[in-house]
Amino acid sequence: MEKAFLIKKVQRYDISGKSVLQTQEKFYAADTGLRTLNTNTVQFQDTFYLENVIYNELLLRDYRVYTGKTSKGEIDFIAVKNGRKCFIQVCYLLSGEKTVEREFSAFTAVKDASPKYVLSLDKVDFSHDGITHINIIDFLSGKKDIAVL
């Protein structure tokens, strides 16, 4: 399926070891419409579906994209452009304290000073502790962007 350009393999990056891992890759659909045909539904609350949309958008914007491995878990994406990187978590909605804590605390193990973002469909800005929250629609429409400083 990868050779037919139906799916794309995303390598994992060990954030603390600063190296690309050769195992535990993730796969995303090159076209989310094909994923929809396979499941016969569109469930936006399925965070993996939203991750897929964000992954494809990052590629369109010329980012190299990895998934991140930390000592405590995973970062959805590490986006690299022009030698600079940022870290991204994707979530359907930050619907409660536990969800907010889970998404924002994913960055706790990241000692890198690069920008950190949580993208969700929430319209309320949940930015705090140096982590920027961006509405997914605003990101996709170009109203807000990630800054790779």
mmCIF file of C-alpha atoms in Angstrom:
data_model
loop_
_atom_site.group_PDB
_atom_site.id
_atom_site.type_symbol
_atom_site.label_atom_id
_atom_site.label_comp_id
_atom_site.label_asym_id
_atom_site.label_seq_id
_atom_site.Cartn_x
_atom_site.Cartn_y
_atom_site.Cartn_z
ATOM 1 C CA MET A 1 0.000 0.000 0.000
ATOM 2 C CA GLU A 2 2.915 2.328 0.652
ATOM 3 C CA LYS A 3 4.394 1.644 -2.788
ATOM 4 C CA ALA A 4 0.998 2.481 -4.311
ATOM 5 C CA PHE A 5 1.025 5.807 -2.394
ATOM 6 C CA LEU A 6 -2.135 4.897 -0.455
ATOM 7 C CA ILE A 7 -0.456 5.196 2.923
ATOM 8 C CA LYS A 8 2.631 6.988 4.200
ATOM 9 C CA LYS A 9 5.037 5.718 6.801
ATOM 10 C CA VAL A 10 6.046 8.129 9.543
ATOM 11 C CA GLN A 11 9.239 7.324 11.403
ATOM 12 C CA ARG A 12 9.519 7.676 15.156
ATOM 13 C CA TYR A 13 12.047 10.104 16.579
ATOM 14 C CA ASP A 14 13.591 9.537 20.000
ATOM 15 C CA ILE A 15 13.461 13.036 21.467
ATOM 16 C CA SER A 16 15.897 12.428 24.321
ATOM 17 C CA GLY A 17 18.318 10.383 22.197
ATOM 18 C CA LYS A 18 17.910 12.776 19.244
ATOM 19 C CA SER A 19 17.778 10.027 16.655
ATOM 20 C CA VAL A 20 15.342 8.482 14.196
ATOM 21 C CA LEU A 21 14.225 5.019 15.305
ATOM 22 C CA GLN A 22 14.040 2.137 12.862
ATOM 23 C CA THR A 23 10.979 0.529 14.479
ATOM 24 C CA GLN A 24 7.451 1.380 15.610
ATOM 25 C CA GLU A 25 6.528 3.548 12.653
ATOM 26 C CA LYS A 26 3.011 4.911 12.249
ATOM 27 C CA PHE A 27 1.053 4.893 9.022
ATOM 28 C CA TYR A 28 -1.333 7.556 7.754
ATOM 29 C CA ALA A 29 -3.682 7.518 4.768
ATOM 30 C CA ALA A 30 -2.477 9.648 1.868
ATOM 31 C CA ASP A 31 -6.132 10.476 1.224
ATOM 32 C CA THR A 32 -8.536 10.504 4.175
ATOM 33 C CA GLY A 33 -11.363 9.825 1.705
ATOM 34 C CA LEU A 34 -9.937 6.340 1.193
ATOM 35 C CA ARG A 35 -9.957 5.808 4.948
ATOM 36 C CA THR A 36 -13.589 6.937 5.016
ATOM 37 C CA LEU A 37 -14.489 4.451 2.265
ATOM 38 C CA ASN A 38 -12.880 1.676 4.275
ATOM 39 C CA THR A 39 -14.848 2.448 7.449
ATOM 40 C CA ASN A 40 -17.960 3.923 5.747
ATOM 41 C CA THR A 41 -18.093 6.702 8.366
ATOM 42 C CA VAL A 42 -16.451 9.992 9.192
ATOM 43 C CA GLN A 43 -15.905 10.345 12.906
ATOM 44 C CA PHE A 44 -14.125 13.592 13.598
ATOM 45 C CA GLN A 45 -14.043 12.757 17.293
ATOM 46 C CA ASP A 46 -11.662 9.984 16.254
ATOM 47 C CA THR A 47 -8.409 11.745 17.113
ATOM 48 C CA PHE A 48 -6.454 9.493 14.731
ATOM 49 C CA TYR A 49 -8.581 10.831 11.852
ATOM 50 C CA LEU A 50 -7.703 14.407 12.860
ATOM 51 C CA GLU A 51 -4.049 13.430 13.251
ATOM 52 C CA ASN A 52 -4.195 12.147 9.676
ATOM 53 C CA VAL A 53 -5.611 15.456 8.428
ATOM 54 C CA ILE A 54 -2.931 17.446 10.286
ATOM 55 C CA TYR A 55 -0.191 15.093 9.044
ATOM 56 C CA ASN A 56 -1.263 15.598 5.425
ATOM 57 C CA GLU A 57 -1.438 19.385 5.917
ATOM 58 C CA LEU A 58 2.067 19.482 7.394
ATOM 59 C CA LEU A 59 3.369 17.602 4.348
ATOM 60 C CA LEU A 60 1.604 20.063 2.040
ATOM 61 C CA ARG A 61 3.359 22.886 3.892
ATOM 62 C CA ASP A 62 6.745 21.244 3.224
ATOM 63 C CA TYR A 63 7.466 19.947 6.726
ATOM 64 C CA ARG A 64 9.352 16.736 7.391
ATOM 65 C CA VAL A 65 7.191 14.944 9.918
ATOM 66 C CA TYR A 66 8.036 12.382 12.596
ATOM 67 C CA THR A 67 6.180 10.965 15.557
ATOM 68 C CA GLY A 68 7.972 11.629 18.812
ATOM 69 C CA LYS A 69 8.985 9.170 21.496
ATOM 70 C CA THR A 70 9.660 10.422 25.012
ATOM 71 C CA SER A 71 10.556 8.547 28.172
ATOM 72 C CA LYS A 72 6.951 8.971 29.317
ATOM 73 C CA GLY A 73 5.013 8.445 26.104
ATOM 74 C CA GLU A 74 4.513 9.922 22.700
ATOM 75 C CA ILE A 75 4.264 13.277 20.951
ATOM 76 C CA ASP A 76 1.935 13.125 17.945
ATOM 77 C CA PHE A 77 4.239 15.045 15.609
ATOM 78 C CA ILE A 78 7.626 16.635 15.345
ATOM 79 C CA ALA A 79 7.497 18.982 12.357
ATOM 80 C CA VAL A 80 10.799 20.122 10.861
ATOM 81 C CA LYS A 81 11.282 22.849 8.277
ATOM 82 C CA ASN A 82 14.423 24.764 7.348
ATOM 83 C CA GLY A 83 16.377 22.949 10.057
ATOM 84 C CA ARG A 84 13.996 24.061 12.816
ATOM 85 C CA LYS A 85 11.393 21.981 14.605
ATOM 86 C CA CYS A 86 8.242 22.167 16.677
ATOM 87 C CA PHE A 87 6.213 19.642 18.643
ATOM 88 C CA ILE A 88 2.491 19.061 18.049
ATOM 89 C CA GLN A 89 -0.275 17.247 19.907
ATOM 90 C CA VAL A 90 -3.647 16.732 18.187
ATOM 91 C CA CYS A 91 -6.913 16.284 20.059
ATOM 92 C CA TYR A 92 -10.591 16.335 19.083
ATOM 93 C CA LEU A 93 -11.718 18.486 22.021
ATOM 94 C CA LEU A 94 -10.114 19.481 25.301
ATOM 95 C CA SER A 95 -13.342 18.382 26.971
ATOM 96 C CA GLY A 96 -12.246 18.236 30.576
ATOM 97 C CA GLU A 97 -9.370 18.671 33.003
ATOM 98 C CA LYS A 98 -8.092 15.125 32.383
ATOM 99 C CA THR A 99 -7.943 15.699 28.634
ATOM 100 C CA VAL A 100 -6.253 19.087 29.007
ATOM 101 C CA GLU A 101 -3.753 17.559 31.442
ATOM 102 C CA ARG A 102 -3.050 14.581 29.159
ATOM 103 C CA GLU A 103 -2.456 16.665 26.024
ATOM 104 C CA PHE A 104 -0.385 19.428 27.616
ATOM 105 C CA SER A 105 1.600 17.130 29.916
ATOM 106 C CA ALA A 106 2.799 15.119 26.902
ATOM 107 C CA PHE A 107 5.429 17.872 26.564
ATOM 108 C CA THR A 108 6.704 17.511 30.155
ATOM 109 C CA ALA A 109 9.478 15.109 29.162
ATOM 110 C CA VAL A 110 10.563 17.362 26.260
ATOM 111 C CA LYS A 111 13.506 19.477 27.384
ATOM 112 C CA ASP A 112 13.908 21.050 23.944
ATOM 113 C CA ALA A 113 13.025 24.771 23.775
ATOM 114 C CA SER A 114 11.370 24.447 20.352
ATOM 115 C CA PRO A 115 7.736 25.636 20.084
ATOM 116 C CA LYS A 116 5.036 23.304 21.376
ATOM 117 C CA TYR A 117 1.433 23.228 20.147
ATOM 118 C CA VAL A 118 -1.840 21.526 20.997
ATOM 119 C CA LEU A 119 -4.302 21.540 18.086
ATOM 120 C CA SER A 120 -7.992 20.845 18.742
ATOM 121 C CA LEU A 121 -11.434 21.884 17.534
ATOM 122 C CA ASP A 122 -12.003 23.998 20.655
ATOM 123 C CA LYS A 123 -12.745 27.670 20.024
ATOM 124 C CA VAL A 124 -11.566 28.704 23.493
ATOM 125 C CA ASP A 125 -7.811 29.291 23.796
ATOM 126 C CA PHE A 126 -6.300 26.855 26.318
ATOM 127 C CA SER A 127 -2.688 28.056 25.871
ATOM 128 C CA HIS A 128 -0.602 27.938 29.036
ATOM 129 C CA ASP A 129 2.882 27.266 30.375
ATOM 130 C CA GLY A 130 4.487 28.268 27.073
ATOM 131 C CA ILE A 131 2.414 25.772 25.067
ATOM 132 C CA THR A 132 0.243 27.323 22.365
ATOM 133 C CA HIS A 133 -3.255 26.026 21.679
ATOM 134 C CA ILE A 134 -4.544 26.465 18.110
ATOM 135 C CA ASN A 135 -7.985 25.697 16.720
ATOM 136 C CA ILE A 136 -7.663 23.100 13.942
ATOM 137 C CA ILE A 137 -10.005 24.986 11.588
ATOM 138 C CA ASP A 138 -7.947 28.164 12.058
ATOM 139 C CA PHE A 139 -4.781 26.189 11.329
ATOM 140 C CA LEU A 140 -6.154 24.487 8.218
ATOM 141 C CA SER A 141 -7.617 27.729 6.842
ATOM 142 C CA GLY A 142 -4.353 29.615 7.384
ATOM 143 C CA LYS A 143 -5.757 32.022 10.002
ATOM 144 C CA LYS A 144 -3.195 30.698 12.486
ATOM 145 C CA ASP A 145 0.057 28.925 11.800
ATOM 146 C CA ILE A 146 2.733 27.115 13.692
ATOM 147 C CA ALA A 147 5.920 29.088 14.031
ATOM 148 C CA VAL A 148 9.129 27.226 13.546
ATOM 149 C CA LEU A 149 11.390 29.892 14.959
#
